């Protein structure tokens, strides 16, 4: 009997049994049937790596940050309208944070946005003159376009739009109608938000159409960069934990080997010493 | 009597007379009165350098190119709607091509767009497989955002929007409503046009949000670059003509000195040898 | 009568009176006498810009951070021994943070170290797996060598040592004896601290002898960079406040113009709207 | 029976038959005999990829361009003497345009030179003040040295001369005797031609011994670059046509993936839609 | 029977015999026993590539250079104390010059230091105003830290210290106690030596904490670079000798192919034409 | 009476007297007459900075090096023919080494060529396998083209040829006829010499048409670089001697400040401690 050949991304229902052959498990297929994901309800999270904290919970955490920090009604209303837009919300709940480098899992984009937002808020505690509210809006939406730049799903690849325009422009396009409709939001604030998104890559050589020109834009750029790097290290550590190494293999994206230093002895920390979860997010009580 | 101090960009009506003092002319002011450009109709072209060919004529030339090359009705209709939009047309007719570097005069943006379009069309004669029509639309509108990036007028400086977003994004924003409204234009063509604009700076290090990924995008990038460089040289030559030098002083933007080479003897050319006009545009009969 | 010529950095006691000449004040000198700073007790803070918060208070704030965050006795003892060393403390209390670029005033080094430490601690709240204690030690001492790299005083210039070795190596040399003497501190922790200092410039092209290889080193690098940039913007804003401009002149060190964006309307913030002090440090109650 | 081992570039006459084995064709060799290309007349075009248009025809096209555009007798005579030189002509008729990147086939150098010349002539229509004649000479001969830089033939590799000197210098050396002998050609024109060749790589970082300092040199540099890129894309498209993909695999030399955009619907174009030929050259009637 | 699995760097004593199988030698193992290098005296030079001239002889050559060139007693005494320190001498006698790139064999560090010192001394003959003595000390010790940056031995890899601090800082740390103890050596000379070491990588982008600011520092930087490059070429030539090629394969570290040029005919040289030894060191009589 | 206006580079004979006015000398001109350097024999060395050692002596030193090191008759004959060519010798005896940066005085090119040759010969003592003879020829002629790249004379500026082709190509053109005529010199040696000249700038980004691919080419590149840098420092030191500073002002070409370190006490050296001459050349007995 001939089975259909399987392409990457194709789902199939397989029936068979496991045999042990030369100390390795081998799958003997009895029956195989292609699955049309349009007809059968599929929870992709069953097949794909997902953020430790479920996307819905991450979304809730973001909404909590808005409630906590945004007091200016037009900003609050703007954020809610964007996040409650059905198309946007659906995309955000499954979007990865990148293709391969960091946060490359379901919920990755939300997790990244949340952590960047948290960093920004904590920096505002140190520099109270920063415009905390506009910065938070920028942090939450800085990578919004990534939800359309990448296809997500089983084959997480760039979309045509993603490759031909980039996530910065896609994000601006998605936010533009909401900005136009928000009559109470001052033009200066809208311009600042658009600048935060346009400049968050920080340097022209990274394809930033412009560079940070306000303190908030600098903070967003560093926060974005820092979370991406820490997420890569975190995943590298998870690999190193399997073999017990102190030094990682060469990490191409960081262009270096990563080291796990000896930690300061700390009773409070010890119970966290062997983290089971993949990401650095603090567990909520 | 005390005269009000004049700020850059302030217009004033002055009455007085010229005296000759030590072989130099000196203006003695009898009366001076500030002018409010809102109340008095001012033709800025009286005070500012302007393209040799009047902006209206350049616009006409662009429209002729559309008529000649664009046969696909949705593209033709799109171009006309953009160019006939009152706000856009008014901006285009006065916009400079850059702040200082090249085409820094009224009509400069139109002149640059026209020349880039002409280069692109002539390249299509050499490479007939190129999509001549989409390329022409891209050439005409690639720098559209510059009409809002620069203030133009007596003090031609960057606007807030220009500095915080850059002309690529401004241009995309201006075109977006026209693209949305054009129901007959295929999504793939719209995406290609947006890519042409997004990638025309060619390299990430020049703030290009993306890089050319289609042959048309490569051609547009080179055409844009070539016309900018040739316009700079042209203006440099105009300066050199005054002193009869073969070598220019150091041209900062080109990072070199420019040379006027000995021309091939050519009877046809000789009558053009002492160009009186500032730009290289061929004179229309 | 002939007065001695004054060199930069030379103090003198001058007696005379002020005359008004063509609407400008003019100093008429009756008597001038050079001052030998060795013989006369001089408080340089009378002649030099100083941090808004006095250096002693900044030092106290740093010591408070140690008390709050460092629980591991060997680290705590190490920090105290370094900060209580007479030579080090004396240098730290007057050292600027840089020659001209940022924190170029008495107390600038302490202010910068304090802010970097605060950023790091706030980042640890977001990423609880970081080694908060080693990171704090690194943050406080990352720029220690600057207290000997720059002469401080009336002519704040680089010292021979500063130019020939750089502050990273000077700092390591200053800490080395304290590390050697600390028998209880584990070698792995000492190495991590030395790595934090050695890598804090982040990229080889900025003269970093090595690059960050631990998450703590990444965080320190970003925190250092962020505080330097925000301090430059803060000083640029102070200049802009004098003229009421929205855009700064070109800031050479940032390679751009800086913008003061419209702030989100905020009752709580308004009372801080016209900051009288030069730096962004939150005022302590 | 033992067959001699075959080295890359070794020709052999083989006799045998084809068997089908597991759905693949397999060659069974009965007899094999090495061929000495010196003794047996070989038409390498039987074994090597060749330009769609035969090299002789390309040469004819170049000569037509000379006839059409060059009116100044000393230039015309110079071009003819170079192209009719037996050694040069023989090299030009087989030379590839590059080792692997673009035009890597017999006739590739002529095809590239012709297209660059065509671009330059079409740019002169847009900028009539350019020195059309010197530019054409420069375009035709800018890569002349490549005919000796690469060995061509079955193993198209760099020659010693090619690697140790580069094609710019080799080209200059080949042209020098012709320039010396041309007594009627003005020294200024000779210098301009040598500058066009010396600067055509455009930027020092690409090994250009000098950079363009005349408008003609800028145009030649862009034309050279543009044709190289378009030829690479053209070959990439040819590969993509086999699999029907919209996106190419990563193209190392362009450092990106290439996209085939949706074309503007065009009745005139449709008949060319599935190009059978490898290059973008317009077919002559 | 089961043998223990062998990890890289693990020594074992193996008993067995060689069989010929399909024209290849095959080792049949009868008995295998792990060796603990702590218990059994191992001469690693039996297993590892070693400099042609034995390390002890290289050390002697370095000491001869000191005797010949250093007349100032404090420098002479300093050099001897460092070289006679038991820990330092033991490390130096086995240290490689790099991990893989150049001098990657036992004695490599000494060989490199000796050649750099010889270059520097020969440059002093050409520029007699250079401070020959300080330069020699710098040349001998510029890479001292490498003896601890690399583990040497069977697995020559970076140590933790090496990766986290780099050899420049390690070297400075090793020399610091000797400098402190040398009461007769002037502070200015100590500072110059430290500058020579700190700046020898020459450019910030190569991780040099500072750049050369004295002529001696420039000379040391060039000498270091030159010897590294010549050693790489020397090893490349040794590989090429095996196959008789004129051109090397691509040498990644040099980013080019290396050529063996035709030598000037020279009777004196001919006897050296087929060097059997791996390095370019002149043989001592 | 009206005097003709003087342009830079114009010589004039002036008669008058010196007056003292407010403690400054003032020249009162009675008579001034322009000098035509074609009619009046001028020794430009009277008006221009010249190498400490006269150019004729430097030439002699170069010829001595040839005699000492070049044993292969075809090389020896080649060198002599080039140096004895009247046009070449005349240019070499007055040529500066650069426009402003280093060796910018009469004899500068010869001085630089001599020092580079000396460095190369001393490096051959350290690496005896190098081809000493070809390297010496390359060292002596590597910058030959500079004698035509710069005008020398009172206004030492680039010539047209210099700016449009660069000294590497000019040098190759000058040597080419001598190479062609030298029938006994092997083609491989000629190619090596041309490679040495073509690659001596070392890196593509410095406009090197090719990069060093033989050990001799590497050595020449480093020697060239080293002598240029040391000459700049030497001139900087001469300036510093006037004011007694330890640190130079910022040296733009070196992108740093230069330091004069404390020298190792040395009885032999002390007599040279206050060098009166401008260059580092060892004085001949």
PDB file of C-alpha atoms in Angstrom, chain B residues 96-172:
ATOM      1  CA  UNK B  96      12.199  70.728  -3.010  1.00  0.00           C
ATOM      2  CA  UNK B  97      13.974  67.432  -3.654  1.00  0.00           C
ATOM      3  CA  UNK B  98      16.093  67.590  -0.524  1.00  0.00           C
ATOM      4  CA  UNK B  99      17.107  69.975   2.229  1.00  0.00           C
ATOM      5  CA  UNK B 100      20.507  70.967   0.910  1.00  0.00           C
ATOM      6  CA  UNK B 101      22.141  68.179  -0.976  1.00  0.00           C
ATOM      7  CA  UNK B 102      20.410  67.920  -4.326  1.00  0.00           C
ATOM      8  CA  UNK B 103      17.412  69.505  -6.040  1.00  0.00           C
ATOM      9  CA  UNK B 104      17.103  71.958  -3.144  1.00  0.00           C
ATOM     10  CA  UNK B 105      14.794  74.349  -4.955  1.00  0.00           C
ATOM     11  CA  UNK B 106      11.117  74.816  -5.724  1.00  0.00           C
ATOM     12  CA  UNK B 107      10.112  72.141  -8.214  1.00  0.00           C
ATOM     13  CA  UNK B 108      13.117  70.029  -7.200  1.00  0.00           C
ATOM     14  CA  UNK B 109      10.995  67.088  -6.112  1.00  0.00           C
ATOM     15  CA  UNK B 110       9.052  67.039  -9.370  1.00  0.00           C
ATOM     16  CA  UNK B 111      12.228  67.405 -11.404  1.00  0.00           C
ATOM     17  CA  UNK B 112      13.863  64.518  -9.526  1.00  0.00           C
ATOM     18  CA  UNK B 113      10.772  62.313  -9.856  1.00  0.00           C
ATOM     19  CA  UNK B 114      10.566  63.054 -13.562  1.00  0.00           C
ATOM     20  CA  UNK B 115      14.217  62.252 -14.223  1.00  0.00           C
ATOM     21  CA  UNK B 116      14.070  59.048 -12.176  1.00  0.00           C
ATOM     22  CA  UNK B 117      10.974  58.036 -14.139  1.00  0.00           C
ATOM     23  CA  UNK B 118      12.748  58.770 -17.424  1.00  0.00           C
ATOM     24  CA  UNK B 119      15.780  56.702 -16.412  1.00  0.00           C
ATOM     25  CA  UNK B 120      13.510  53.806 -15.441  1.00  0.00           C
ATOM     26  CA  UNK B 121      11.644  53.911 -18.718  1.00  0.00           C
ATOM     27  CA  UNK B 122      14.880  53.964 -20.694  1.00  0.00           C
ATOM     28  CA  UNK B 123      16.172  50.980 -18.714  1.00  0.00           C
ATOM     29  CA  UNK B 124      12.978  49.108 -19.620  1.00  0.00           C
ATOM     30  CA  UNK B 125      13.947  49.501 -23.273  1.00  0.00           C
ATOM     31  CA  UNK B 126      17.139  47.589 -22.497  1.00  0.00           C
ATOM     32  CA  UNK B 127      15.426  44.964 -20.296  1.00  0.00           C
ATOM     33  CA  UNK B 128      11.982  44.455 -21.852  1.00  0.00           C
ATOM     34  CA  UNK B 129      10.924  41.838 -19.307  1.00  0.00           C
ATOM     35  CA  UNK B 130      10.703  44.426 -16.550  1.00  0.00           C
ATOM     36  CA  UNK B 131       7.227  45.472 -15.409  1.00  0.00           C
ATOM     37  CA  UNK B 132       7.373  48.910 -16.968  1.00  0.00           C
ATOM     38  CA  UNK B 133       4.063  50.112 -15.583  1.00  0.00           C
ATOM     39  CA  UNK B 134       4.491  49.296 -11.908  1.00  0.00           C
ATOM     40  CA  UNK B 135       8.036  50.625 -12.131  1.00  0.00           C
ATOM     41  CA  UNK B 136       6.818  53.935 -13.518  1.00  0.00           C
ATOM     42  CA  UNK B 137       4.257  54.316 -10.736  1.00  0.00           C
ATOM     43  CA  UNK B 138       7.014  53.569  -8.223  1.00  0.00           C
ATOM     44  CA  UNK B 139       9.385  56.059  -9.840  1.00  0.00           C
ATOM     45  CA  UNK B 140       6.860  58.886  -9.845  1.00  0.00           C
ATOM     46  CA  UNK B 141       5.834  58.365  -6.216  1.00  0.00           C
ATOM     47  CA  UNK B 142       9.001  56.997  -4.605  1.00  0.00           C
ATOM     48  CA  UNK B 143       9.795  60.294  -2.865  1.00  0.00           C
ATOM     49  CA  UNK B 144       6.232  61.541  -2.461  1.00  0.00           C
ATOM     50  CA  UNK B 145       6.707  61.766   1.317  1.00  0.00           C
ATOM     51  CA  UNK B 146       9.386  64.408   0.834  1.00  0.00           C
ATOM     52  CA  UNK B 147       6.684  66.947   0.102  1.00  0.00           C
ATOM     53  CA  UNK B 148       5.800  66.680   3.806  1.00  0.00           C
ATOM     54  CA  UNK B 149       9.228  65.762   5.164  1.00  0.00           C
ATOM     55  CA  UNK B 150      10.541  69.207   4.318  1.00  0.00           C
ATOM     56  CA  UNK B 151       8.834  72.450   5.073  1.00  0.00           C
ATOM     57  CA  UNK B 152       9.901  74.021   1.786  1.00  0.00           C
ATOM     58  CA  UNK B 153       9.370  77.757   1.678  1.00  0.00           C
ATOM     59  CA  UNK B 154      11.897  80.335   2.771  1.00  0.00           C
ATOM     60  CA  UNK B 155      13.367  78.137   5.476  1.00  0.00           C
ATOM     61  CA  UNK B 156      13.481  74.719   3.926  1.00  0.00           C
ATOM     62  CA  UNK B 157      13.909  72.557   7.031  1.00  0.00           C
ATOM     63  CA  UNK B 158      12.690  69.164   8.174  1.00  0.00           C
ATOM     64  CA  UNK B 159       9.205  69.033   9.667  1.00  0.00           C
ATOM     65  CA  UNK B 160       8.552  67.191  12.941  1.00  0.00           C
ATOM     66  CA  UNK B 161       6.900  64.419  10.973  1.00  0.00           C
ATOM     67  CA  UNK B 162       9.877  64.339   8.609  1.00  0.00           C
ATOM     68  CA  UNK B 163      12.418  63.911  11.361  1.00  0.00           C
ATOM     69  CA  UNK B 164      10.390  61.506  13.463  1.00  0.00           C
ATOM     70  CA  UNK B 165       9.109  59.230  10.695  1.00  0.00           C
ATOM     71  CA  UNK B 166      11.096  59.855   7.507  1.00  0.00           C
ATOM     72  CA  UNK B 167       9.747  60.368   4.005  1.00  0.00           C
ATOM     73  CA  UNK B 168       9.336  56.690   3.187  1.00  0.00           C
ATOM     74  CA  UNK B 169       6.702  56.157   5.851  1.00  0.00           C
ATOM     75  CA  UNK B 170       5.016  59.502   5.173  1.00  0.00           C
ATOM     76  CA  UNK B 171       4.742  58.606   1.503  1.00  0.00           C
ATOM     77  CA  UNK B 172       3.225  55.220   2.286  1.00  0.00           C
TER      78      UNK B 172
END
